[in-house]
Short mmCIF file of C-alpha atoms and ligand atoms in Angstrom, two decimals:
data_model
loop_
_atom_site.label_atom_id
_atom_site.label_comp_id
_atom_site.label_asym_id
_atom_site.label_seq_id
_atom_site.Cartn_x
_atom_site.Cartn_y
_atom_site.Cartn_z
CA MET A 460 -0.34 -26.08 3.77
CA ASN A 461 0.27 -24.91 0.23
CA ILE A 462 0.00 -21.14 -0.09
CA LEU A 463 -0.53 -19.00 -3.18
CA VAL A 464 0.51 -15.34 -3.20
CA ILE A 465 -0.88 -13.24 -6.06
CA GLY A 466 1.24 -10.36 -7.36
CA SER A 467 4.77 -9.52 -8.50
CA GLY A 468 6.16 -6.62 -6.48
CA GLY A 469 8.29 -5.96 -3.42
CA ARG A 470 5.14 -6.31 -1.33
CA GLU A 471 4.59 -9.85 -2.58
CA HIS A 472 8.25 -10.74 -2.05
CA ALA A 473 7.95 -9.54 1.56
CA LEU A 474 4.75 -11.62 1.96
CA VAL A 475 6.50 -14.71 0.61
CA TYR A 476 9.50 -14.07 2.88
CA LYS A 477 7.31 -13.80 5.98
CA LEU A 478 4.92 -16.64 5.12
CA LYS A 479 7.86 -18.94 4.44
CA GLN A 480 8.81 -18.66 8.12
CA SER A 481 5.53 -20.29 9.15
CA SER A 482 5.79 -23.86 10.44
CA HIS A 483 2.46 -24.62 8.71
CA VAL A 484 3.79 -23.97 5.22
CA ASP A 485 4.83 -26.77 2.86
CA ARG A 486 4.97 -24.93 -0.46
CA ILE A 487 4.57 -21.35 -1.55
CA TYR A 488 3.47 -20.43 -5.04
CA CYS A 489 3.52 -16.88 -6.37
CA VAL A 490 1.97 -15.69 -9.62
CA PRO A 491 3.32 -14.12 -11.62
CA GLY A 492 6.18 -13.36 -9.18
CA ASN A 493 9.58 -12.02 -10.25
CA ALA A 494 13.22 -13.12 -10.41
CA GLY A 495 13.79 -12.73 -6.66
CA ILE A 496 10.51 -14.31 -5.58
CA ALA A 497 11.37 -17.29 -7.82
CA LYS A 498 14.20 -18.13 -5.39
CA ASP A 499 11.72 -18.42 -2.49
CA ALA A 500 8.54 -19.65 -4.19
CA ILE A 501 7.33 -21.51 -7.28
CA CYS A 502 6.29 -18.89 -9.83
CA ALA A 503 4.07 -19.16 -12.90
CA PRO A 504 3.20 -16.57 -15.54
CA ILE A 505 -0.47 -15.96 -14.73
CA SER A 506 -1.92 -12.46 -14.64
CA PRO A 507 -3.46 -11.36 -11.30
CA LEU A 508 -6.51 -10.32 -13.35
CA ASP A 509 -7.00 -13.75 -14.94
CA THR A 510 -9.39 -15.05 -12.29
CA THR A 511 -10.16 -18.31 -14.10
CA GLY A 512 -6.46 -18.97 -14.65
CA LEU A 513 -5.72 -18.30 -10.98
CA ILE A 514 -8.44 -20.65 -9.73
CA ASP A 515 -7.35 -23.32 -12.16
CA PHE A 516 -3.71 -22.96 -11.03
CA ALA A 517 -4.67 -23.07 -7.34
CA ARG A 518 -6.78 -26.17 -7.84
CA ARG A 519 -4.14 -28.05 -9.86
CA ASN A 520 -1.49 -27.29 -7.23
CA HIS A 521 -3.66 -28.15 -4.21
CA VAL A 522 -3.41 -24.64 -2.80
CA ASP A 523 -4.98 -24.43 0.67
CA PHE A 524 -4.94 -20.66 1.16
CA THR A 525 -4.45 -17.70 -1.17
CA VAL A 526 -3.18 -14.22 -0.27
CA VAL A 527 -3.82 -11.37 -2.71
CA GLY A 528 -1.37 -8.45 -2.99
CA PRO A 529 -2.64 -5.82 -5.47
CA GLU A 530 -5.90 -3.87 -5.42
CA ALA A 531 -7.09 -4.47 -8.98
CA PRO A 532 -7.94 -8.18 -8.57
CA LEU A 533 -9.57 -7.45 -5.19
CA VAL A 534 -11.75 -4.70 -6.65
CA ASN A 535 -12.59 -7.12 -9.50
CA GLY A 536 -13.86 -9.72 -7.03
CA VAL A 537 -11.08 -12.33 -7.00
CA ILE A 538 -11.86 -13.22 -3.37
CA ASP A 539 -15.54 -13.83 -4.16
CA ALA A 540 -14.50 -16.09 -7.05
CA PHE A 541 -12.11 -18.17 -4.91
CA GLU A 542 -14.55 -18.46 -2.01
CA ASN A 543 -17.44 -19.38 -4.33
CA ASN A 544 -15.27 -22.25 -5.55
CA GLY A 545 -14.69 -23.38 -1.97
CA MET A 546 -11.12 -22.07 -1.92
CA PRO A 547 -10.21 -19.93 1.10
CA ALA A 548 -8.54 -16.62 0.22
CA PHE A 549 -7.35 -13.64 2.27
CA GLY A 550 -8.63 -10.20 1.29
CA PRO A 551 -11.84 -8.20 1.05
CA THR A 552 -14.74 -9.21 -1.19
CA ARG A 553 -15.60 -7.06 -4.20
CA LEU A 554 -18.16 -5.10 -2.19
CA ALA A 555 -15.75 -4.51 0.70
CA ALA A 556 -12.90 -3.57 -1.67
CA GLU A 557 -14.98 -0.59 -2.81
CA LEU A 558 -13.40 1.16 0.13
CA GLU A 559 -10.40 1.58 -2.18
CA GLY A 560 -12.14 1.06 -5.53
CA SER A 561 -14.50 4.02 -5.13
CA LYS A 562 -13.42 7.22 -3.42
CA CYS A 563 -17.05 8.40 -3.47
CA PHE A 564 -18.10 5.28 -1.56
CA ALA A 565 -15.26 5.79 0.93
CA LYS A 566 -16.03 9.49 1.49
CA ASN A 567 -19.75 8.81 1.98
CA LEU A 568 -18.94 6.04 4.46
CA MET A 569 -16.66 8.36 6.44
CA GLN A 570 -19.31 11.08 6.48
CA LYS A 571 -22.04 8.67 7.59
CA TYR A 572 -19.98 7.18 10.42
CA GLY A 573 -18.25 10.36 11.60
CA ILE A 574 -14.74 9.34 10.60
CA PRO A 575 -12.42 12.38 10.33
CA THR A 576 -11.57 13.26 6.73
CA ALA A 577 -11.29 16.34 4.47
CA ASP A 578 -14.55 18.20 3.69
CA PHE A 579 -15.75 17.24 0.24
CA ARG A 580 -18.41 17.28 -2.47
CA ILE A 581 -19.05 14.72 -5.18
CA PHE A 582 -19.82 15.68 -8.82
CA ASP A 583 -20.55 13.91 -12.08
CA ASP A 584 -21.50 17.08 -13.94
CA PHE A 585 -18.77 19.41 -15.20
CA ASN A 586 -20.82 22.61 -14.97
CA GLN A 587 -21.95 21.97 -11.40
CA ALA A 588 -18.37 21.15 -10.40
CA ARG A 589 -17.13 24.29 -12.16
CA ARG A 590 -19.58 26.49 -10.25
CA PHE A 591 -18.50 24.88 -6.96
CA ILE A 592 -14.77 25.40 -7.45
CA ALA A 593 -15.28 29.05 -8.45
CA ASN A 594 -15.80 30.00 -4.81
CA HIS A 595 -13.66 27.37 -3.12
CA PRO A 596 -10.48 28.35 -1.26
CA TYR A 597 -7.20 27.08 -2.77
CA PRO A 598 -5.37 24.76 -2.89
CA LEU A 599 -8.01 22.07 -3.29
CA VAL A 600 -7.82 18.44 -4.36
CA ILE A 601 -9.73 16.78 -7.18
CA LYS A 602 -9.86 12.99 -7.27
CA ALA A 603 -11.13 10.43 -9.74
CA ASP A 604 -13.67 8.12 -8.11
CA GLY A 605 -12.15 4.84 -9.31
CA LEU A 606 -8.74 3.19 -9.48
CA ALA A 607 -6.23 5.31 -11.40
CA ALA A 608 -2.89 3.64 -10.63
CA GLY A 609 -2.03 6.27 -8.02
CA LYS A 610 -2.46 9.16 -10.49
CA GLY A 611 -6.10 10.00 -9.71
CA ALA A 612 -5.55 12.68 -7.02
CA ILE A 613 -4.75 16.11 -8.44
CA VAL A 614 -3.70 18.91 -6.08
CA CYS A 615 -4.82 22.22 -7.62
CA ARG A 616 -3.10 25.46 -6.57
CA ASP A 617 -5.60 27.80 -8.28
CA LYS A 618 -8.86 27.95 -10.17
CA ALA A 619 -7.23 27.46 -13.57
CA ALA A 620 -5.58 24.23 -12.41
CA ALA A 621 -8.86 23.01 -10.90
CA LEU A 622 -10.73 23.71 -14.12
CA ALA A 623 -8.08 21.84 -16.10
CA ALA A 624 -8.33 18.86 -13.73
CA LEU A 625 -12.13 18.78 -13.95
CA LYS A 626 -11.89 18.90 -17.73
CA ARG A 627 -9.37 16.02 -17.82
CA LEU A 628 -11.64 13.85 -15.70
CA LEU A 629 -15.22 14.77 -16.60
CA ILE A 630 -14.91 15.86 -20.23
CA ASP A 631 -11.79 14.28 -21.74
CA ALA A 632 -12.41 11.09 -19.69
CA GLU A 633 -8.66 10.63 -19.26
CA PHE A 634 -9.24 7.93 -16.63
CA GLY A 635 -12.19 6.35 -18.42
CA PRO A 636 -15.07 5.21 -16.20
CA ALA A 637 -12.85 5.71 -13.10
CA GLY A 638 -13.23 9.47 -13.65
CA GLU A 639 -16.96 9.67 -14.38
CA LYS A 640 -17.46 10.91 -10.83
CA VAL A 641 -15.04 13.15 -8.95
CA VAL A 642 -14.45 14.08 -5.34
CA VAL A 643 -13.56 17.74 -4.81
CA GLU A 644 -12.04 18.11 -1.37
CA GLU A 645 -10.37 20.44 1.04
CA PHE A 646 -6.56 20.46 0.99
CA LEU A 647 -5.10 19.11 4.23
CA GLN A 648 -1.77 20.14 5.60
CA GLY A 649 0.52 17.93 7.66
CA GLU A 650 2.63 14.81 7.60
CA GLU A 651 1.32 11.64 5.95
CA LEU A 652 1.36 8.27 7.68
CA SER A 653 0.23 4.76 6.78
CA ILE A 654 -1.64 2.68 9.32
CA LEU A 655 -2.17 -0.92 8.27
CA ALA A 656 -4.22 -3.40 10.26
CA LEU A 657 -5.49 -6.92 9.73
CA SER A 658 -9.26 -7.08 10.02
CA ASP A 659 -11.48 -10.13 10.42
CA GLY A 660 -14.63 -8.10 9.81
CA GLU A 661 -14.90 -7.13 13.46
CA HIS A 662 -11.55 -7.21 15.25
CA LEU A 663 -8.33 -5.46 14.26
CA ALA A 664 -4.63 -6.18 14.68
CA CYS A 665 -2.42 -3.17 13.89
CA LEU A 666 0.91 -3.47 12.14
CA ALA A 667 3.65 -0.99 13.03
CA PRO A 668 2.74 2.55 11.91
CA SER A 669 4.82 3.45 8.88
CA GLN A 670 5.58 6.30 6.52
CA ASP A 671 5.90 6.07 2.75
CA HIS A 672 7.90 8.52 0.59
CA LYS A 673 5.73 9.04 -2.47
CA GLN A 674 7.60 11.68 -4.43
CA ILE A 675 10.51 10.73 -6.63
CA PHE A 676 13.05 13.29 -5.32
CA ASP A 677 14.58 14.03 -1.93
CA GLY A 678 12.70 16.53 0.18
CA ASP A 679 9.36 15.22 -1.18
CA ARG A 680 9.78 16.98 -4.49
CA GLY A 681 8.78 15.92 -7.99
CA PRO A 682 5.99 13.69 -9.24
CA ASN A 683 4.34 10.98 -7.17
CA THR A 684 5.51 7.38 -7.55
CA GLY A 685 4.27 4.08 -6.17
CA GLY A 686 6.50 4.78 -3.15
CA MET A 687 10.28 5.26 -2.93
CA GLY A 688 10.89 3.99 0.58
CA ALA A 689 9.39 3.53 4.01
CA TYR A 690 10.22 3.11 7.65
CA ALA A 691 8.49 1.76 10.73
CA PRO A 692 7.59 2.28 13.45
CA THR A 693 7.09 6.03 13.05
CA PRO A 694 8.10 7.78 16.28
CA GLN A 695 5.45 10.41 15.40
CA VAL A 696 2.79 7.89 16.43
CA THR A 697 2.89 7.43 20.18
CA PRO A 698 1.00 4.49 21.71
CA GLU A 699 -1.71 6.99 22.79
CA LEU A 700 -2.05 8.37 19.26
CA LEU A 701 -2.28 4.84 17.83
CA GLU A 702 -5.09 4.09 20.30
CA ASP A 703 -6.83 7.27 19.18
CA ILE A 704 -6.49 6.28 15.49
CA LEU A 705 -7.82 2.84 16.31
CA HIS A 706 -10.85 4.20 18.18
CA ARG A 707 -11.75 7.13 15.96
CA ILE A 708 -10.80 5.79 12.53
CA LEU A 709 -10.10 2.06 12.11
CA GLN A 710 -12.77 0.61 14.40
CA PRO A 711 -15.58 2.88 13.13
CA THR A 712 -14.55 1.97 9.57
CA VAL A 713 -14.79 -1.76 10.21
CA LYS A 714 -18.03 -1.29 12.13
CA GLY A 715 -19.48 0.91 9.38
CA MET A 716 -18.56 -1.62 6.70
CA ALA A 717 -20.26 -4.40 8.68
CA LEU A 718 -23.40 -2.26 9.13
CA GLU A 719 -23.42 -1.57 5.38
CA GLY A 720 -23.49 -5.33 4.77
CA ARG A 721 -19.94 -5.32 3.46
CA PRO A 722 -17.89 -6.84 6.28
CA PHE A 723 -14.25 -5.98 5.69
CA LYS A 724 -11.82 -8.88 5.98
CA GLY A 725 -8.26 -8.33 4.88
CA VAL A 726 -5.79 -5.51 5.33
CA LEU A 727 -7.34 -2.16 6.12
CA TYR A 728 -4.83 0.52 5.18
CA ALA A 729 -5.65 4.07 6.23
CA GLY A 730 -3.56 6.78 4.57
CA LEU A 731 -3.67 9.56 7.17
CA MET A 732 -2.78 13.24 7.26
CA MET A 733 -1.66 14.37 10.71
CA THR A 734 -3.35 17.78 10.77
CA ASP A 735 -3.50 20.38 13.55
CA GLN A 736 -6.95 18.99 14.31
CA GLY A 737 -5.64 15.44 14.59
CA PRO A 738 -5.40 12.55 12.14
CA LYS A 739 -7.72 12.63 9.10
CA VAL A 740 -8.17 9.98 6.43
CA LEU A 741 -6.78 10.88 2.99
CA GLU A 742 -7.67 7.52 1.50
CA TYR A 743 -8.27 3.89 2.30
CA ASN A 744 -6.53 1.01 0.62
CA CYS A 745 -7.91 -2.50 0.89
CA ARG A 746 -4.57 -4.33 0.83
CA PHE A 747 -0.98 -4.32 2.05
CA GLY A 748 0.86 -1.13 1.03
CA ASP A 749 4.00 -1.15 -1.05
CA PRO A 750 6.72 -0.35 0.10
CA GLU A 751 5.17 -0.25 3.61
CA THR A 752 4.84 -4.04 3.68
CA GLN A 753 8.59 -4.33 3.21
CA VAL A 754 9.09 -2.71 6.62
CA VAL A 755 6.03 -3.76 8.60
CA LEU A 756 6.13 -7.51 7.92
CA PRO A 757 9.76 -8.02 8.99
CA LEU A 758 8.71 -6.37 12.29
CA VAL A 759 5.91 -8.89 12.94
CA GLU A 760 6.79 -11.27 15.74
CA GLY A 761 5.53 -14.77 15.15
CA ASP A 762 3.54 -16.59 12.51
CA LEU A 763 1.90 -14.34 9.89
CA LEU A 764 0.01 -17.25 8.32
CA GLU A 765 -1.73 -18.01 11.62
CA ALA A 766 -2.88 -14.38 11.81
CA LEU A 767 -4.10 -14.30 8.20
CA LEU A 768 -6.01 -17.56 8.69
CA ALA A 769 -7.55 -16.22 11.90
CA ALA A 770 -8.58 -13.00 10.13
CA HIS A 771 -10.14 -15.06 7.36
CA ASP A 772 -12.07 -17.13 9.93
CA GLY A 773 -13.24 -14.16 12.03
CA GLN A 774 -10.99 -15.23 14.91
CA LEU A 775 -8.39 -12.48 14.99
CA HIS A 776 -9.01 -11.82 18.69
CA GLU A 777 -7.67 -15.33 19.44
CA VAL A 778 -4.25 -14.50 17.97
CA LYS A 779 -1.31 -13.34 20.08
CA TRP A 780 -0.26 -10.39 17.93
CA ARG A 781 3.06 -8.77 18.72
CA GLN A 782 5.60 -6.57 17.00
CA LYS A 783 9.35 -6.91 17.35
CA ASN A 784 11.35 -4.19 19.05
CA GLY A 785 13.57 -2.06 16.85
CA ALA A 786 13.05 -0.36 13.52
CA ALA A 787 12.98 -1.19 9.82
CA VAL A 788 13.87 1.05 6.88
CA CYS A 789 13.32 0.24 3.21
CA VAL A 790 14.93 2.09 0.32
CA VAL A 791 13.54 1.47 -3.16
CA ILE A 792 16.01 1.39 -6.06
CA ALA A 793 14.23 2.52 -9.22
CA SER A 794 14.99 2.67 -12.93
CA GLY A 795 16.31 6.05 -14.15
CA GLY A 796 13.40 8.08 -15.54
CA TYR A 797 10.72 6.46 -13.34
CA PRO A 798 7.85 7.39 -12.78
CA ASP A 799 7.90 8.58 -16.39
CA LYS A 800 9.56 6.70 -19.23
CA TYR A 801 12.39 4.33 -18.32
CA GLU A 802 14.34 1.52 -19.95
CA LYS A 803 14.19 -2.14 -18.98
CA GLY A 804 16.57 -5.08 -19.34
CA LYS A 805 19.54 -3.56 -17.46
CA PRO A 806 21.73 -6.21 -15.77
CA ILE A 807 21.71 -5.86 -11.98
CA PHE A 808 25.06 -6.22 -10.19
CA GLY A 809 25.76 -6.96 -6.54
CA LEU A 810 22.87 -9.33 -5.81
CA GLU A 811 25.30 -12.15 -5.00
CA THR A 812 27.40 -10.03 -2.60
CA PRO A 813 27.07 -11.45 0.92
CA LEU A 814 25.11 -9.00 3.05
CA PRO A 815 24.78 -8.66 6.81
CA HIS A 816 22.00 -10.78 8.35
CA ASN A 817 19.90 -7.71 9.11
CA ILE A 818 19.54 -6.79 5.41
CA LEU A 819 16.70 -8.11 3.26
CA ILE A 820 16.47 -7.64 -0.48
CA PHE A 821 12.96 -7.69 -1.89
CA HIS A 822 12.62 -7.82 -5.65
CA ALA A 823 9.99 -5.77 -7.49
CA GLY A 824 10.61 -5.16 -11.23
CA THR A 825 13.18 -7.89 -11.94
CA ARG A 826 13.37 -10.70 -14.47
CA GLN A 827 15.69 -13.67 -14.96
CA GLN A 828 17.43 -13.52 -18.35
CA GLY A 829 19.68 -16.55 -18.76
CA SER A 830 22.03 -16.51 -15.80
CA GLN A 831 21.56 -12.77 -15.25
CA ILE A 832 18.87 -10.87 -13.35
CA VAL A 833 17.79 -7.74 -15.24
CA THR A 834 15.48 -4.80 -14.56
CA GLU A 835 11.87 -5.20 -15.64
CA GLY A 836 9.97 -2.33 -13.99
CA GLY A 837 10.06 1.17 -12.54
CA ARG A 838 10.63 0.08 -8.97
CA VAL A 839 13.32 -2.60 -9.22
CA LEU A 840 14.47 -3.55 -5.71
CA GLY A 841 13.51 -2.77 -2.13
CA VAL A 842 16.34 -3.02 0.37
CA THR A 843 15.24 -3.31 4.00
CA ALA A 844 17.44 -3.05 7.08
CA LEU A 845 16.39 -4.08 10.58
CA ALA A 846 18.17 -2.62 13.61
CA ASP A 847 17.64 -1.70 17.24
CA THR A 848 17.24 1.97 16.40
CA LEU A 849 16.04 3.93 13.39
CA ILE A 850 19.39 5.64 12.86
CA ASP A 851 21.20 2.27 12.84
CA ALA A 852 18.68 0.93 10.34
CA VAL A 853 19.16 3.99 8.11
CA ASN A 854 22.95 3.60 8.17
CA ALA A 855 22.72 -0.14 7.49
CA VAL A 856 20.28 0.23 4.62
CA TYR A 857 22.30 2.87 2.80
CA SER A 858 25.53 0.92 3.09
CA ALA A 859 23.75 -2.09 1.51
CA VAL A 860 22.04 -0.02 -1.20
CA GLY A 861 25.44 1.25 -2.34
CA LYS A 862 26.46 -2.33 -3.23
CA LEU A 863 23.60 -2.85 -5.70
CA THR A 864 23.96 -1.25 -9.10
CA PHE A 865 22.53 -1.17 -12.60
CA ASP A 866 22.67 1.34 -15.42
CA GLY A 867 20.52 4.32 -14.41
CA ALA A 868 19.77 3.09 -10.86
CA TYR A 869 18.18 5.83 -8.74
CA TYR A 870 17.14 6.00 -5.09
CA ARG A 871 16.22 8.66 -2.56
CA ARG A 872 18.88 9.52 0.01
CA ASP A 873 16.51 10.84 2.66
CA ILE A 874 14.30 7.91 3.63
CA ALA A 875 13.30 8.31 7.32
CA ALA A 876 14.98 11.74 7.50
CA LYS A 877 11.78 13.37 8.81
CA ALA A 878 11.74 11.06 11.83
CA LEU A 879 15.46 11.54 12.50
CA ILE A 880 15.18 15.35 12.36
CA ARG A 881 12.25 15.20 14.74
CA GLY A 882 14.30 12.91 17.02
CA ASN A 883 17.19 15.39 17.02
CA ARG A 884 14.79 18.14 18.00
CA GLY A 885 13.79 15.95 20.95
CA ARG A 886 10.16 15.49 19.88
P1 AMP B 2251 -4.97 9.54 -2.62
O1 AMP B 2251 -4.96 8.77 -3.92
O2 AMP B 2251 -6.31 9.98 -2.21
O3 AMP B 2251 -4.22 8.87 -1.52
O4 AMP B 2251 -4.06 10.81 -2.88
C1 AMP B 2251 -2.72 10.68 -3.31
C2 AMP B 2251 -1.87 11.71 -2.61
O5 AMP B 2251 -2.38 13.01 -2.85
C3 AMP B 2251 -1.86 11.56 -1.10
O6 AMP B 2251 -0.92 10.62 -0.69
C4 AMP B 2251 -1.52 12.97 -0.67
O7 AMP B 2251 -0.14 13.20 -0.77
C5 AMP B 2251 -2.23 13.82 -1.69
N1 AMP B 2251 -3.57 14.19 -1.17
C6 AMP B 2251 -4.71 13.52 -1.36
N2 AMP B 2251 -5.75 14.13 -0.76
C7 AMP B 2251 -5.24 15.23 -0.17
C8 AMP B 2251 -5.81 16.28 0.60
N3 AMP B 2251 -7.11 16.34 0.88
N4 AMP B 2251 -4.97 17.24 1.03
C9 AMP B 2251 -3.65 17.22 0.75
N5 AMP B 2251 -3.07 16.27 0.02
C10 AMP B 2251 -3.84 15.27 -0.45
N1 LIG B 2252 2.57 2.98 -0.65
C1 LIG B 2252 1.33 3.37 -1.16
C2 LIG B 2252 0.43 2.30 -1.53
O1 LIG B 2252 0.71 1.13 -1.35
O2 LIG B 2252 -0.65 2.60 -2.02
#
């Protein structure tokens, strides 16, 4: 089969890496891809939002199956467009992708089907919202309804901050139409986890539970980023807890979506807060997470393509779905200044250094410039180590990260530290 992967980040590089292992694969294409993906797949400069260009490319190259990485094309309906042209593609339809594309839709769905989440109210009127927050306990969280590139959730410590956030969204329209409606919700305390599962519209296959590190600085300080590193499996999630999450959150979500006439096929990603009252949903994503994918896919035992095809065909229950033993840790190397302003075009050194077999380098913001690979984005590389234990994976990943350099390179030093501290405490 010829496979097309849409996207250009570390997530897509991990998808290409894993799909390439399938015995069913002849060729892999990736658009637009990046300098690292270009070593494993045939890349072409087509935007993930250029639906006509994508379909044309897939047709010309006899693509048999397409896998979509980012949320924006999914929310735009890229899957509907491929399928309407008779071209099978993995991911949710436009209506199903609203689970990520509209926080109001997601919150209403959770309320209707009894899925645990923060208490909330929805507003499109500034004055009504202002009256509501006047008597609300703090902190509280205000979220833009639509996609806002990860910047749409504002944690407000006091009434002044909440008023400012409401003004940014509802009056100044800082996020455009994405902020015409807002969710005002209760602040939840706890540790965040990412649970990703393949869904065929009815059945689910869970990937290893993982944890992202969203803030730029060690100790979860500083502004949020796309994600600075991840590890899996998270020892915080026992098999019993995973069962509980499956029964109380993931299955009711998939069932609810089917009942709403929006069967969800693709990757269901639940961002959870582990509160004193148990796991609650912070948000859904309708796709593979990044960097989570860079740790969960290397832990999949067997043929990912077979599982994706089965999910597409509603046959996920026929697949033998297993995870490898051991642990994976990914550290993201970012451009200095990210997530704010940063420079591009810095030559990257160390990519040719031979690395141990348990180290994988996934490219994100990289570009080939003559014979040199240079930086091209905020998140530049994801380095993943696989090992029998989490501590071995942490040690392996940091010794590899130290060999990769570019001007201004920055990475967090504490990826997976929360799990290791917990382990040392014997929990
Ligand atoms: P979201 O876009 O909804 O995932 O929110 C982005 C980030 O904001 C989450 O990863 C959390 O760190 C934080 N956040 C969102 N909602 C809440 C909440 N209700 N309580 C505490 N933190 C939250
Ligand atoms: N790692 C967060 C996300 O993929 O949305």
